[in-house]
Amino acid sequence: MRDQLVIEKRGNTNCFSDANFNHLLVTMKDRTYPEGTHLYWEGDVSDKLYYMKRGRAQITKSTDEGKELIMYMYQSGDMIGQADPFFGSKHTFSAEVLEDSEIGVLEHKDLEMLICQHCDFAIDFMKWMGIHHRLTQTKFRDLMLYGKPGALCSTLIRLSNSYGEPHGDHTIIHKKITHTDLSNMIGATRESVNRMLSDLRKKDAIEYDNGMIVIKDLKMLQGICHCELCPSEICRI
């Protein structure tokens, strides 16, 4: 068994205490995944969780028309996967690795053993599941209730919380996001995303700096998407 070591935690694993996070580290098996590979495909049996030690991945959903929607984007410190009480359940999304990554793989049977052995671990794991479900609910809320402009503004806010860096009164999203990426995130055409971004630029809500999106008027974006000021662990891409 490897020595217990608490590494820096970010993203959706902050709900675990140091002791319980160590339980995860010593139980999971380390794997390396090259860019472009998949952790799992839609329809695969859901029997593992994946912890991003280094790298990035995205969760996608294919529509009947063949369009691929980007549901989530994960980075170092995030845990990925589907854990539910139904044995033999299948993944409803696909997980693609976006860059060479080091990932800890946790079998469901080992997860069940941790839950049985440590009641406080079970509580932390329930918190993780709650955060994951709330993130899903708020994303679908944004996509369904306030139209494509609301969904786009919500996505820009989430990108700002995940990759943003303050720069004076503005926030620069330090990740190059194409219009195609944004269209896949909100289920819109690239042309409609182009028009909505142009409108936001005319209203001086956003700008571009060397290909990076700059948030200039956060309150305007929040007003368009009827932002409920969710905590940062929920309001993320």
XYZ file of C-alpha atoms in Angstrom:
237
model
C 0.000 0.000 0.000
C 1.314 3.434 -0.900
C 2.168 5.933 1.809
C -0.727 8.160 2.674
C -0.206 11.635 1.301
C -2.631 14.518 1.029
C -2.121 16.313 -2.264
C -3.622 19.629 -3.247
C -7.372 19.337 -3.732
C -9.417 21.503 -6.037
C -12.673 21.294 -7.834
C -15.307 18.851 -6.711
C -13.161 16.886 -4.210
C -12.906 19.678 -1.639
C -15.867 18.187 0.215
C -13.622 15.335 1.470
C -11.672 15.762 4.699
C -7.907 15.178 4.498
C -8.265 11.773 6.168
C -11.039 10.625 3.852
C -9.254 12.005 0.817
C -6.256 9.875 1.807
C -8.551 6.844 1.894
C -9.386 7.571 -1.732
C -5.740 8.028 -2.735
C -4.488 4.758 -1.269
C -7.406 2.772 -2.697
C -7.378 4.002 -6.299
C -5.051 2.613 -8.970
C -3.005 5.082 -10.994
C -3.297 5.022 -14.780
C -2.053 7.245 -17.593
C -4.321 8.161 -20.487
C -3.034 9.843 -23.667
C -4.845 12.727 -25.301
C -7.854 11.684 -27.353
C -8.599 8.446 -25.504
C -11.845 7.782 -23.637
C -12.320 6.830 -20.005
C -15.696 5.390 -20.963
C -18.300 5.566 -23.688
C -22.008 6.205 -23.465
C -23.602 2.799 -22.806
C -20.587 1.281 -21.002
C -21.215 -0.311 -17.614
C -20.685 2.222 -14.830
C -18.397 0.391 -12.381
C -15.585 2.909 -11.711
C -14.872 6.462 -10.611
C -11.960 8.474 -11.968
C -9.903 11.074 -10.101
C -8.003 13.607 -12.247
C -4.546 13.869 -10.688
C -3.168 15.697 -13.713
C -4.804 16.661 -16.976
C -8.229 17.537 -18.350
C -11.277 15.686 -19.636
C -14.712 16.525 -20.959
C -18.054 14.764 -20.667
C -20.139 14.671 -23.850
C -23.578 13.502 -24.944
C -24.493 12.504 -28.491
C -27.871 13.536 -29.881
C -30.005 11.570 -32.337
C -28.909 14.020 -35.045
C -25.252 13.174 -34.404
C -24.381 16.456 -32.663
C -22.040 16.173 -29.685
C -22.934 18.301 -26.671
C -20.295 19.204 -24.072
C -21.890 18.646 -20.664
C -18.950 19.104 -18.266
C -15.249 19.938 -18.374
C -12.995 18.524 -15.655
C -9.452 19.361 -14.580
C -6.927 18.377 -11.926
C -8.586 17.784 -8.563
C -11.927 16.621 -9.991
C -13.549 13.210 -9.657
C -15.481 11.886 -12.629
C -18.037 9.146 -12.888
C -21.463 7.899 -12.070
C -22.188 6.277 -8.716
C -25.705 5.054 -7.999
C -27.305 2.176 -6.076
C -28.315 0.276 -9.207
C -25.801 -2.454 -10.000
C -25.024 -2.819 -13.681
C -26.172 0.713 -14.549
C -24.704 2.202 -17.708
C -23.064 5.531 -18.445
C -25.360 8.065 -20.052
C -22.413 10.206 -21.236
C -18.935 9.676 -22.718
C -15.696 10.912 -21.107
C -12.888 12.054 -23.417
C -9.342 12.891 -22.264
C -8.276 16.293 -23.639
C -4.553 16.073 -22.842
C -2.099 13.470 -21.565
C -3.415 12.764 -18.081
C -2.646 10.883 -14.884
C -5.839 9.479 -13.399
C -6.660 7.425 -10.330
C -9.216 4.681 -11.002
C -11.515 3.603 -8.164
C -13.561 0.424 -8.571
C -17.115 0.576 -7.232
C -16.469 -2.517 -5.097
C -13.556 -0.718 -3.409
C -15.719 2.370 -2.967
C -18.385 0.261 -1.243
C -15.731 -1.141 1.093
C -14.618 2.387 2.065
C -18.232 3.374 2.742
C -18.765 0.287 4.900
C -15.552 0.784 6.881
C -15.709 4.553 7.465
C -19.047 6.180 8.230
C -17.537 9.679 7.995
C -16.265 8.801 4.507
C -19.838 7.883 3.559
C -20.983 11.362 4.653
C -18.279 13.080 2.570
C -19.137 10.924 -0.421
C -22.809 11.901 -0.076
C -21.695 15.543 -0.156
C -19.781 14.881 -3.379
C -22.829 13.232 -4.943
C -25.019 16.142 -3.821
C -22.681 18.693 -5.423
C -22.600 16.646 -8.642
C -26.405 16.403 -8.827
C -26.883 20.106 -8.058
C -24.377 21.032 -10.756
C -26.371 18.979 -13.254
C -29.672 20.527 -12.158
C -28.422 24.108 -12.434
C -26.948 23.480 -15.887
C -30.210 22.100 -17.239
C -32.061 24.978 -15.573
C -29.880 27.489 -17.413
C -30.277 25.672 -20.731
C -34.047 25.328 -20.527
C -35.479 28.376 -18.749
C -33.848 31.492 -20.203
C -33.260 30.726 -23.877
C -29.975 30.562 -25.734
C -28.786 34.028 -24.590
C -29.312 32.986 -20.967
C -27.546 29.676 -21.550
C -24.600 31.447 -23.215
C -24.238 34.017 -20.420
C -24.444 31.271 -17.802
C -21.728 29.328 -19.637
C -19.474 32.398 -19.782
C -19.915 32.901 -16.025
C -19.112 29.237 -15.384
C -16.010 29.454 -17.582
C -14.967 32.557 -15.660
C -15.304 30.715 -12.340
C -13.362 27.698 -13.654
C -10.601 29.390 -15.667
C -10.902 33.117 -14.942
C -8.215 35.389 -13.548
C -8.991 38.906 -12.259
C -7.397 41.703 -14.253
C -8.393 45.037 -12.748
C -12.184 45.329 -12.989
C -12.317 42.603 -15.629
C -11.832 38.817 -15.651
C -9.826 37.048 -18.368
C -10.801 33.443 -19.131
C -7.378 31.809 -19.557
C -8.593 29.059 -21.841
C -9.156 29.404 -25.542
C -12.792 28.565 -26.216
C -13.939 28.476 -29.836
C -17.406 29.457 -30.980
C -17.913 25.812 -31.898
C -17.080 24.807 -28.314
C -19.615 27.292 -26.978
C -22.258 26.084 -29.421
C -21.674 22.512 -28.236
C -21.990 23.617 -24.615
C -25.398 25.234 -25.039
C -26.907 23.186 -27.881
C -26.991 26.064 -30.372
C -25.587 26.614 -33.847
C -22.212 28.291 -34.252
C -23.854 31.081 -36.253
C -26.277 31.930 -33.427
C -23.393 31.920 -30.924
C -21.516 34.340 -33.206
C -24.512 36.708 -33.211
C -25.025 36.528 -29.443
C -21.339 37.175 -28.734
C -21.388 40.134 -31.129
C -24.379 41.558 -29.255
C -22.562 41.143 -25.925
C -19.503 42.905 -27.349
C -21.661 45.803 -28.600
C -23.130 46.106 -25.092
C -19.544 46.144 -23.724
C -20.217 43.066 -21.580
C -17.307 41.050 -23.048
C -14.205 41.600 -25.144
C -11.412 39.519 -26.651
C -7.728 39.705 -25.766
C -5.362 37.552 -27.866
C -8.137 35.043 -28.446
C -9.173 34.938 -24.773
C -12.641 36.026 -23.663
C -12.643 38.956 -21.226
C -15.651 39.448 -18.934
C -16.139 43.216 -18.624
C -19.658 43.450 -17.159
C -20.426 40.439 -14.990
C -23.649 41.955 -13.649
C -25.069 42.228 -17.161
C -24.368 38.553 -17.821
C -25.916 37.629 -14.463
C -29.028 39.624 -15.307
C -29.510 37.925 -18.685
C -29.296 34.415 -17.204
C -31.191 35.317 -13.985
C -28.151 34.247 -11.943
C -29.001 32.819 -8.510
C -25.437 33.408 -7.191
C -24.706 29.714 -6.649
C -21.426 28.885 -4.832
C -18.344 28.411 -7.016
C -18.316 24.612 -6.598
C -21.740 24.597 -8.291
C -21.289 27.452 -10.792
C -18.529 25.854 -12.847
C -18.268 24.503 -16.326
